[in-house]
Structures are given as structure tokens and as C-alpha cells.
mmCIF file of C-alpha atoms in Angstrom:
data_model
loop_
_atom_site.group_PDB
_atom_site.id
_atom_site.type_symbol
_atom_site.label_atom_id
_atom_site.label_comp_id
_atom_site.label_asym_id
_atom_site.label_seq_id
_atom_site.Cartn_x
_atom_site.Cartn_y
_atom_site.Cartn_z
ATOM 1 C CA UNK O 1 -64.250 4.230 -4.278
ATOM 2 C CA UNK O 2 -62.840 7.585 -5.384
ATOM 3 C CA UNK O 3 -61.636 7.453 -8.941
ATOM 4 C CA UNK O 4 -61.039 11.195 -9.181
ATOM 5 C CA UNK O 5 -58.006 11.013 -6.878
ATOM 6 C CA UNK O 6 -56.477 8.302 -9.067
ATOM 7 C CA UNK O 7 -57.090 10.400 -12.184
ATOM 8 C CA UNK O 8 -55.423 13.420 -10.585
ATOM 9 C CA UNK O 9 -52.324 11.429 -9.648
ATOM 10 C CA UNK O 10 -52.167 9.955 -13.134
ATOM 11 C CA UNK O 11 -52.315 13.426 -14.678
ATOM 12 C CA UNK O 12 -49.403 14.539 -12.530
ATOM 13 C CA UNK O 13 -47.220 11.719 -13.790
ATOM 14 C CA UNK O 14 -48.129 12.386 -17.428
ATOM 15 C CA UNK O 15 -47.334 16.068 -17.261
ATOM 16 C CA UNK O 16 -43.916 15.662 -15.671
ATOM 17 C CA UNK O 17 -42.020 13.775 -18.323
ATOM 18 C CA UNK O 18 -38.262 14.000 -17.993
ATOM 19 C CA UNK O 19 -36.642 16.794 -19.922
ATOM 20 C CA UNK O 20 -33.147 16.705 -21.260
ATOM 21 C CA UNK O 21 -30.842 19.383 -19.988
ATOM 22 C CA UNK O 22 -28.235 20.617 -22.389
ATOM 23 C CA UNK O 23 -24.970 21.506 -20.804
ATOM 24 C CA UNK O 24 -22.884 24.209 -22.408
ATOM 25 C CA UNK O 25 -19.852 23.645 -20.191
ATOM 26 C CA UNK O 26 -17.573 20.770 -21.049
ATOM 27 C CA UNK O 27 -16.707 18.545 -18.149
ATOM 28 C CA UNK O 28 -13.057 17.606 -18.104
ATOM 29 C CA UNK O 29 -11.872 15.163 -15.521
ATOM 30 C CA UNK O 30 -8.339 14.042 -14.903
ATOM 31 C CA UNK O 31 -6.844 11.480 -12.594
ATOM 32 C CA UNK O 32 -4.612 12.738 -9.845
ATOM 33 C CA UNK O 33 -2.185 11.011 -7.563
ATOM 34 C CA UNK O 34 -1.417 12.447 -4.165
ATOM 35 C CA UNK O 35 1.303 10.881 -2.052
ATOM 36 C CA UNK O 36 1.293 11.590 1.664
ATOM 37 C CA UNK O 37 4.370 12.907 3.438
ATOM 38 C CA UNK O 38 4.823 9.484 5.052
ATOM 39 C CA UNK O 39 4.728 7.883 1.618
ATOM 40 C CA UNK O 40 7.316 10.341 0.354
ATOM 41 C CA UNK O 41 9.562 9.583 3.342
ATOM 42 C CA UNK O 42 9.273 5.856 2.634
ATOM 43 C CA UNK O 43 10.138 6.481 -1.012
ATOM 44 C CA UNK O 44 13.278 8.413 -0.032
ATOM 45 C CA UNK O 45 14.297 5.655 2.399
ATOM 46 C CA UNK O 46 13.808 2.975 -0.269
ATOM 47 C CA UNK O 47 15.963 4.922 -2.727
ATOM 48 C CA UNK O 48 18.693 5.317 -0.108
ATOM 49 C CA UNK O 49 18.639 1.587 0.678
ATOM 50 C CA UNK O 50 18.675 0.650 -2.997
ATOM 51 C CA UNK O 51 22.099 2.272 -3.307
ATOM 52 C CA UNK O 52 23.635 0.336 -0.428
ATOM 53 C CA UNK O 53 24.971 -3.186 -0.352
ATOM 54 C CA UNK O 54 23.331 -5.989 1.632
ATOM 55 C CA UNK O 55 26.738 -7.318 2.678
ATOM 56 C CA UNK O 56 29.088 -5.529 5.051
ATOM 57 C CA UNK O 57 32.233 -5.971 2.993
ATOM 58 C CA UNK O 58 34.617 -4.799 5.730
ATOM 59 C CA UNK O 59 33.349 -7.413 8.190
ATOM 60 C CA UNK O 60 33.294 -10.195 5.593
ATOM 61 C CA UNK O 61 36.818 -9.393 4.381
ATOM 62 C CA UNK O 62 38.159 -9.575 7.935
ATOM 63 C CA UNK O 63 36.548 -12.980 8.579
ATOM 64 C CA UNK O 64 37.697 -14.348 5.190
ATOM 65 C CA UNK O 65 41.261 -13.307 5.954
ATOM 66 C CA UNK O 66 41.200 -15.048 9.347
ATOM 67 C CA UNK O 67 39.718 -18.214 7.790
ATOM 68 C CA UNK O 68 42.441 -18.219 5.107
ATOM 69 C CA UNK O 69 45.119 -17.765 7.779
ATOM 70 C CA UNK O 70 43.593 -20.492 9.948
ATOM 71 C CA UNK O 71 43.142 -18.161 12.908
ATOM 72 C CA UNK O 72 39.340 -18.023 12.854
ATOM 73 C CA UNK O 73 37.683 -20.074 15.572
ATOM 74 C CA UNK O 74 34.141 -20.301 16.846
ATOM 75 C CA UNK O 75 33.258 -20.902 20.472
ATOM 76 C CA UNK O 76 30.748 -23.790 20.395
ATOM 77 C CA UNK O 77 28.975 -22.740 23.608
ATOM 78 C CA UNK O 78 28.544 -19.165 22.424
ATOM 79 C CA UNK O 79 27.257 -20.371 19.048
ATOM 80 C CA UNK O 80 24.760 -22.754 20.656
ATOM 81 C CA UNK O 81 23.536 -20.055 23.049
ATOM 82 C CA UNK O 82 22.928 -17.659 20.171
ATOM 83 C CA UNK O 83 21.064 -20.331 18.181
ATOM 84 C CA UNK O 84 18.924 -21.155 21.186
ATOM 85 C CA UNK O 85 18.186 -17.473 21.834
ATOM 86 C CA UNK O 86 17.188 -16.854 18.230
ATOM 87 C CA UNK O 87 14.971 -19.899 17.725
ATOM 88 C CA UNK O 88 13.485 -20.369 21.173
ATOM 89 C CA UNK O 89 9.790 -19.753 21.499
#
């Protein structure tokens, strides 16, 4: 058994103790946010939609007026066909 080789390896580990490195430059890190062009487009679209109403007032006013006058009627077959079309699998 060769003990000399073990002693040589052990000497290598003893001599190379970690040394502390002093840094003279200060590291300054800051968080950054980058929004893609698609994200910016979506943001613009959301802002445009936020300013609009969910209800089409002109259409609703016309239907309300016809209901109040008693002239609004719904075709039952047309209504059923639209329901079937919307909820059919």
C-alpha cells in the first residue's frame, strides 16, 4: 500500500484553503419590468373597452319603446330555433 500518494493528496487540500476576495465595486441590482408589444396592445384594448358600455343603449331603447307601445312581438319558431342552435351539442 502506498501511503506517500495519500500524503501528497492531503497536502494539496491543506495548502488550498479558501481565500476571501474583497470586492471594491458595489453591486447594485434593480428589478425591471418589460412588457412585450403584444402585452401593450392588450393593455390598450382593455383601456378602450373599459370606457365603453356593456349595453347597447340604442337597441335597448328601441325594444323598450315597442314593449311599452304593445307592438313588440316574438316569433316562437324563430326563438326556439335560435335556442336550439345556441345550446345544441
